Structure formats: C-alpha cells, structure tokens
Amino acid sequence: MSSYTLRLYVTGKTPRSEQAIANLRRICKEQLQSEYEMSVIDVLERPELADDERILATPTLIKALPLPIRRVIGDLSDVEKVLLGLDLRRIEPVEN
Amino acid sequence: MDEVTSVAKLETGIPGFDLIAEGGIPKGRTTLVTGTAGSAKTVFAAQFLAEGIRRFNQAGVFVTFEETPDDIRKNMISFGWPIAMWESERKWAFVDASPQPGEEEVKAGTYDLGAFLARLEHAIRRVGAERLAMDSLSAIFQRFRETNLIRHELFRIASGLRQMGMTAVLTGERIAEYGEIARYGVEEFVSDNVIVLRHVLEDEKRRRTMEILKFRGTTHQKGEFPFTITPVGGIIGIPLSAIELKQRSSNVRITSGIGEIDEMCGGGFFRDSVLLVSGATGTGKTLMVTQFVAGGVSENERCLLFAFEESREQLFRNANGWGFDFAEMERDGRIKVVCEYPEVRTLEDHLIEMKRIIEEFEPTRVAVDSLSALERVSTLKSFREFVIGITSFMKHQEIAGLFTSTTPNLLGGSSVTEAHISTITDSIILLRYVETYGEIRRGVAILKMRGSRHDKVIREFTIDSNGMHVGRAFRDVVGILSGQTTALPTTDLERMNKMFAADEQL
C-alpha cells in the first residue's frame, strides 16, 4: 500500500487558488481515502520553494510520492485529467 | 499617458551597440532582441547583464527557459564573465525556467504564470537588480500551448517589470532572417522596442548584423550594422556612421617620404587623410608604402604596417634594397610590422584586431598593403564596411593612412577595390605601366586630393636603390589611364595645342 504525498502551489488567496484547493480535497477524499498527505504552499510567501521545483504556472500540483513524480497544472477542475496526471487511472484497475 | 517626458536610456555597455542605439536601450522598459538560431541572442542577453555588473555595478537577473543555468555559466565563462562568482556576490541571479527532463505536465483547468512572476520579483529583490534578461520568450509559447493565455500573462509580466523599474532584454526566436519578427507573431507586442540580430550567409561567408527596428519615443541609428563576437569580450558592434560623424579635418601636411610626390600633392599628405595607392603588380606600391613608413620615421613618427601579401622577410629585404633598415626601426620601437594571411579570420575580426593593435601601438601613420588581399576573404558589403570602419577609426585618431590596391590588369583599368572605396579615401594615387615604343615605363598620377590643389600631370617615375624618383610628364602619350596607350606624332600634338589655344580665346 503506497501513500500519496501531494503539494499544491498557489499564488495568494485568489478564487482560482481556493478553487484548486477545494478540488484537490474532494479528489483526494473520493479517490485516495485517507492514504494521502497534502500541503498547500503560497508562492507569494515562499518563492524559494517555487524556485526549488522550477514552477512557472499556478496552481501546480506535484505528486512527490509515490514515484514517478508527476505534475498537474491548473485549478484541477478537470477531474479526468487530474487522475490521469496522478497515474490514478492505471492503478485503479489493477487494485480492483 | 506619460509619453510627454522623453524616454531615458540605459547604457548597455556592449561595445559599439550604444553608439548605434544613441545612448543605450530605453530605461525601465522591455526590449525584444530577436534572431534566428545561432544569431547570438543569448550572448547579447548575457552580455547585457555582464557589462552592467562590470562597468556600472548594476546587478542583473537572468531568466532562462531553454538552457540550464549551469550550461549558461559554462558557455559564458569563455567570454570572461564569471557568473558563478557574481552569483555568490549577489550581483547575478538566475531564474531557472528550463524544462525538466522526463517530467510531463498535465493541464487540468485554468492557470496563470503567477508563480513565475513571484519568482521574478523574488530574484530581483534578492540582488537589487536593475537589469533583467529573459531567454527566450518563444520558449514559453513552446512550453504552454495556450497562446492567448500566455500573451496575456506576458503583458502582465512586462507591466510588472515596468513597475519594478527594470530595464529588460527579452529574446525571441525567428524562423527566417527576413520576415516575421518572431516565431509566434506576438512576442513583438510585449515590447515597445525591437532589435534584430542577423546571421546571413552571403557569397558563402557568414555576416552578422544588428538592426534596431524600433525604439518607442526615442531615437536610434537606422539600418543594419555589422558586429562580431570575440572570444574574449563577446559582442562588438561596428557602428560606421556613428564614428564618421565625429571626424575632424586637419590642414597639417606630412611627408609621403618622397619629395617629388609631396610636391605633386601640393606640399604633402594631410595629417588625418587616408590615401589609396592603386597599381598593377610590380608598379611600386610596396615601395610607396615603405617610403611612407620610412618618411614617418624620419620625422620621428610611429608607424604601423599591416602586410597581407608579403612575408616579414620579403618586406624587410625589399626595404633594405631601397636603403631602409626596418629591422632596426622595429627594434627601436619606431615601427611595427604585422604580417598576416587575410584568411586567418573574417574581415570583421580583422577590423577589431587592427583597431586593437592601433590602440596598443599608438602610431601616427598606418599603412595597409594591400586592401585587395583583404577583399578576397569577404563580401563586397563587408569589405566596404571594413574600409569605412578602419578609415573613420584612423581619422578619428588623426592617423595618416596609406592603403594599396592591386589592379587586375597590367595596363590601365581599375580594381573592384577602387570602385567601392574610392569615395571613402581622401586621395588616390595611380601607379601605371606605360608602354611606349616597345618599352615599359612607369607613370604616376594624383587622381584626387581632397581639399588641396594637386599636380594633374601624369609623370614618369623610375625606381633605383634609393627608392622612387619622379621625373617629367608623359607629353607624347595618351590613354595611360585606360591602358590603351598611343604615341602621338608631333604634328598631332601641335594641332591639339592649337585647338585648346583657340578655345581659350573664345
């Protein structure tokens, strides 16, 4: 059983940021149950963390674990794409 | 709008460029630098920051979208720009936006480049930057396919940079040397100012040029200006007309090293004039060069000779034959002889190197033997620019110049060299073979002497172990200049004399 480490980078408390955070929470709850760890990083407060990951676009979601690392850009409103980006579509059929 | 106030300029420090830009690039604005692959955009961007640090102690931020910061550090160290050191001194900061290999980005919803802008601001604050370089805008469009969104974001970033008072150079990729300003057709709208770097293949030779397409609200020189990239120092622009404007004109006469020639010229050459000596092979051009140099030494001047046709040994042996000891003069530091094959470098690089040697040796006379040899390694356009460049540089320093040009035909005619540069030089001296009654003699004529009276007669000259001796006029021959010499019978001569005499009476 692998647990997920997810980091969401946003810029400030804009509607788009709030949207992305809400979307991610919902997807995690529905798809990952409790096996995930999620942090939200405000790039305006911690720009050096965005430097470390060479992030240009916000919101950006990084799946640090399990490997391979995956990135998803956008407010995460397209759930299908988020699942694709997090490799969740391929894992699910195997576990079922 | 605050367009009423004139736009201030920021000196880039890139040699030659600021003259073309009439002071620099618009301060506190963004300037787009576009060019095809290999047109030196990245060098321009990096040099903009490097010169800012070296010359003006202004810190800079480099945003890279293509190469990694490590690649840039390595590539630029050869130009003598210690980026890593500057980073540790907080004069240079990178914003690394280069693509991460193997990490795909999936797009799931709307986004903006807020993180990028935040990182820009962070880097600018961290080093207190006044300059910013972004290489390249086109790469952003490649990364994020949503052109409209990216255009909108770039406008936001450009206005953000403006608010922070940044003077920024943004590069853009072009597909062709002439055509669309940049690949995505939108890069130019992000910026009020556009510079184009070109790298054109012409007659199998590469030619680099820079052109300022527009500077909003301020002036600049127009047209393409050649530039070169030197291994130490990067881009050097060659602003021709910019130098030309500053020329002074001197009335001081100097000796040509040949008394009779001085007389024919009305008392010698002018101090800051550039002369062209044209003649077929063997007519005595190198001799004139030798006497010009020796004449300078006899007046306690410092003379520099660039020889592109003969070896040092040949030159020194010839000079010895005419009674001039070049080896001793060089030992005494009176003259300097530089012998090189024209093919060792491009003409643009020759110009830079010759200027460097002139600045180092500080001569009052410079001779180039011959221009025709240099013409072989360039296109006509480059050649003309070279002659203008070296001529205006020498005039600016009040150096007397003597250039030689070899005509392709033994008798008469003119060379391509002359046709293209005769208007640039102040004076032209022709050396010609003259065929008379089955005999080859030599003739000399002053074709042009700007700002002075001169002898209009074609005179015979001879060469012996003391050099050149100018004698009487060729009175009985016509067609020397065209090479179709015809001896005139005495009766014809008399008739012609009468004809002109009759004219004068009218």
XYZ file of C-alpha atoms in Angstrom, chain B residues 20 67 166 203 208 229 304 371 382 393 429 437 447 463 477 479 494:
17
model
C 24.035 52.578 -32.765
C 19.436 26.157 -21.352
C 13.529 47.003 -14.643
C 28.706 34.596 -51.012
C 26.498 39.141 -38.514
C 31.811 38.017 -31.464
C 52.411 50.700 -38.197
C 43.348 46.055 -49.322
C 31.564 43.658 -45.613
C 38.675 54.981 -36.867
C 47.443 57.934 -56.404
C 57.828 52.332 -78.491
C 43.815 61.324 -59.352
C 62.941 53.018 -59.154
C 51.488 59.511 -74.981
C 45.481 56.670 -72.996
C 50.791 70.713 -82.207
